[in-house]
Coordinates of C-alpha atoms in Angstrom, one line a residue:
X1293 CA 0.0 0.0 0.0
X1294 CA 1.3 3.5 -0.9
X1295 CA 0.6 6.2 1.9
X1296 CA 0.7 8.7 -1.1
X1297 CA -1.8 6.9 -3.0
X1298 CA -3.9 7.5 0.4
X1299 CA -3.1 10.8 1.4
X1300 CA -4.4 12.0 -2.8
X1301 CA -7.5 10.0 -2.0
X1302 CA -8.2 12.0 1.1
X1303 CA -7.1 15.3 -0.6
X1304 CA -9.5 14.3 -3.5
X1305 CA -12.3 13.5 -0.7
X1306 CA -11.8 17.0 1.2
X1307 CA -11.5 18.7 -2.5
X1308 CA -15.2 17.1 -3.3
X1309 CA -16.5 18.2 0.2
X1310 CA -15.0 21.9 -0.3
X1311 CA -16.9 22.2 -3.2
X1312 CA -20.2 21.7 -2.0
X1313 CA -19.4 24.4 0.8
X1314 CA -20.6 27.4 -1.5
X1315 CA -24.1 25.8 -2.1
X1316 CA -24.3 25.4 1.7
X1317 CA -22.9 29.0 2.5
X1318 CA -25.4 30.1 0.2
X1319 CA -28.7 28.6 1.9
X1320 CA -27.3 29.8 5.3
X1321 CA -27.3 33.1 4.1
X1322 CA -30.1 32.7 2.2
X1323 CA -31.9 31.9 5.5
X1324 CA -30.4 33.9 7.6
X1325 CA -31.7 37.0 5.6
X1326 CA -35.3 35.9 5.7
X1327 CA -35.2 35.2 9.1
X1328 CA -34.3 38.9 9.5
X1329 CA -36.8 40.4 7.6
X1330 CA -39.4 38.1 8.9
X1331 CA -38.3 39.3 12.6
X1332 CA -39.1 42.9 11.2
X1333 CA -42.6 41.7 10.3
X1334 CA -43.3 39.8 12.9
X1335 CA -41.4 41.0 16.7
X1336 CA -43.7 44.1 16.3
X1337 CA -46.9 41.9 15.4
X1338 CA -46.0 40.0 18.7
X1339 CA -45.7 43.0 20.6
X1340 CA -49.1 43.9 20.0
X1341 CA -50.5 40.9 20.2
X1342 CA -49.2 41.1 23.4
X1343 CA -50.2 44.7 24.0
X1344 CA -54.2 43.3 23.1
X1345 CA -54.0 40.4 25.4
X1346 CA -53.1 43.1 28.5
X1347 CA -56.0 45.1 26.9
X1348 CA -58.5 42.4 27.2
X1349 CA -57.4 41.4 30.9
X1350 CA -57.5 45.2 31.8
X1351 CA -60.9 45.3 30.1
X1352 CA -62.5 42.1 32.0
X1353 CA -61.2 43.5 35.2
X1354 CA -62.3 46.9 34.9
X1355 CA -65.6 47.4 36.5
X1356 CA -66.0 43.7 37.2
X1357 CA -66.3 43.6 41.0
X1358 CA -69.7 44.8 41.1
X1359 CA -70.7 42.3 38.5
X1360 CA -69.4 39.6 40.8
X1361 CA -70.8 41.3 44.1
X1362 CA -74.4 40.9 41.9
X1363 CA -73.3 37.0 41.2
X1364 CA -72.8 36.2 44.6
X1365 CA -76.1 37.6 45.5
X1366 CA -77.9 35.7 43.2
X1367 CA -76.1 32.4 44.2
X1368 CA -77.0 33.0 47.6
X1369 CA -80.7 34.0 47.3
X1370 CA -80.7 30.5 44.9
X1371 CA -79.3 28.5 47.5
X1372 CA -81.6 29.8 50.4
X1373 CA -84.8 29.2 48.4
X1374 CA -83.3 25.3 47.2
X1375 CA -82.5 24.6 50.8
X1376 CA -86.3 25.6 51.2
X1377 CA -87.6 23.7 48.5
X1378 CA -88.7 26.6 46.4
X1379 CA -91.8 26.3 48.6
X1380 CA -90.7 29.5 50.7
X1381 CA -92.3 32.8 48.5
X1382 CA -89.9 35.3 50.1
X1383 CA -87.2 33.5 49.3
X1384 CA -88.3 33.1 45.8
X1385 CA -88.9 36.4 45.4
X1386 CA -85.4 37.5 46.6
X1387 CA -83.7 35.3 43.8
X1388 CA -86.0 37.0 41.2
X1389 CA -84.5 40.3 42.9
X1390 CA -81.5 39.3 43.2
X1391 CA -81.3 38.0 39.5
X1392 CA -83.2 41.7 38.3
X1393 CA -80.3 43.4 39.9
X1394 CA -77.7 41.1 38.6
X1395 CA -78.9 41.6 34.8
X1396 CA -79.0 45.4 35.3
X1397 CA -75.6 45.8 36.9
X1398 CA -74.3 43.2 33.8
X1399 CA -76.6 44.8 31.1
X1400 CA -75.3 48.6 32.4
X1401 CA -71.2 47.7 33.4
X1402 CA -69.3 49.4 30.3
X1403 CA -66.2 46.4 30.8
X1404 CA -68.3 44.2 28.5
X1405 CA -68.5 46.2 25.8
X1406 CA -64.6 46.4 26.5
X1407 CA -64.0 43.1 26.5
X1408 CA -65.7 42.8 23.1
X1409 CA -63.9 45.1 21.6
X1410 CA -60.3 44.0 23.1
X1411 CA -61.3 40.3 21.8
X1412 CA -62.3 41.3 18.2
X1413 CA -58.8 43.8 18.0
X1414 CA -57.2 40.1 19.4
X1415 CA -59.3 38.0 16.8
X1416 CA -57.9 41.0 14.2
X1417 CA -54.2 41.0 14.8
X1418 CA -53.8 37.8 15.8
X1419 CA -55.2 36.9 12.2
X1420 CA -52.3 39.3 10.8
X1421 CA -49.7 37.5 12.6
X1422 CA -50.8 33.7 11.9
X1423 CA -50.9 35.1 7.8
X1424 CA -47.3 36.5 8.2
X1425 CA -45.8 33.6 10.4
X1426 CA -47.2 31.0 8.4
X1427 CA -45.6 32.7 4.8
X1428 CA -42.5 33.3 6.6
X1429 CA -42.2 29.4 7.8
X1430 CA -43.3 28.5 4.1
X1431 CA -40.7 30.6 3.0
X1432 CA -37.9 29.1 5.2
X1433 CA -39.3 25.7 4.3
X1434 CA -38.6 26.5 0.8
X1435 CA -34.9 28.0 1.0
X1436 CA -34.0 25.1 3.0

């Protein structure tokens, strides 16, 4: 066996490998360059993603303890009349209070119409985003 014979054989090897490096370089910069403009697209859409989930939290907060104060009181008159079988007319007429109250204070508490309106500017912009993330991952997908 000839060591030269071997040492031209792993030259020839490294030679073959060396000249598939520029097809490689080029798909890593290939990707890396989409994956920066996609993080210009997309870090802001997250941001406000993020920005519209604290909206809806702030919104279903807002307001809502008097909503819950009106719950409680119509649990409570509920269970008082059940433990009396229904059969007891005060009490039944305290849970149809206590449910009148409770549809006024929800029907008249401005964080619902909040809470709409912070879910449907979610809905909205987290629409945007899926679009753009999904043609970005396509994108990378394809380069690769």
């Amino acid at each position: 066996m000839n060591i030269f014979s071997e040492v031209v054989k792993g030259l020839t090897w490294v030679g073959k490998e060396l000249a598939i490096v520029p097809d490689w370089i080029k798909k890593v910069v290939t990707v890396t360059n989409d994956v920066e403009k996609d993080a210009e697209i997309l870090l802001p859409e997250t941001v406000l993603i993020i920005e519209d989930v604290d909206a809806l939290v702030v919104a279903a907060v807002k307001d809502s303890g008097s909503a819950i104060t009106s719950a409680e009181n119509l649990v409570a008159a509920i269970t008082t009349a059940a433990k009396a079988d229904a059969l007891n007319i005060s009490d039944d007429e305290a849970v149809l209070v206590a449910f009148k109250a409770f549809i006024a204070e929800v029907t008249t508490s401005s964080n619902y119409v909040d809470v709409i309106a912070a879910e449907k500017k979610l809905v909205v912009d987290f629409d945007g985003f899926k679009g753009d993330a999904v043609a970005a991952l396509q994108k990378l997908e394809a380069d690769v």
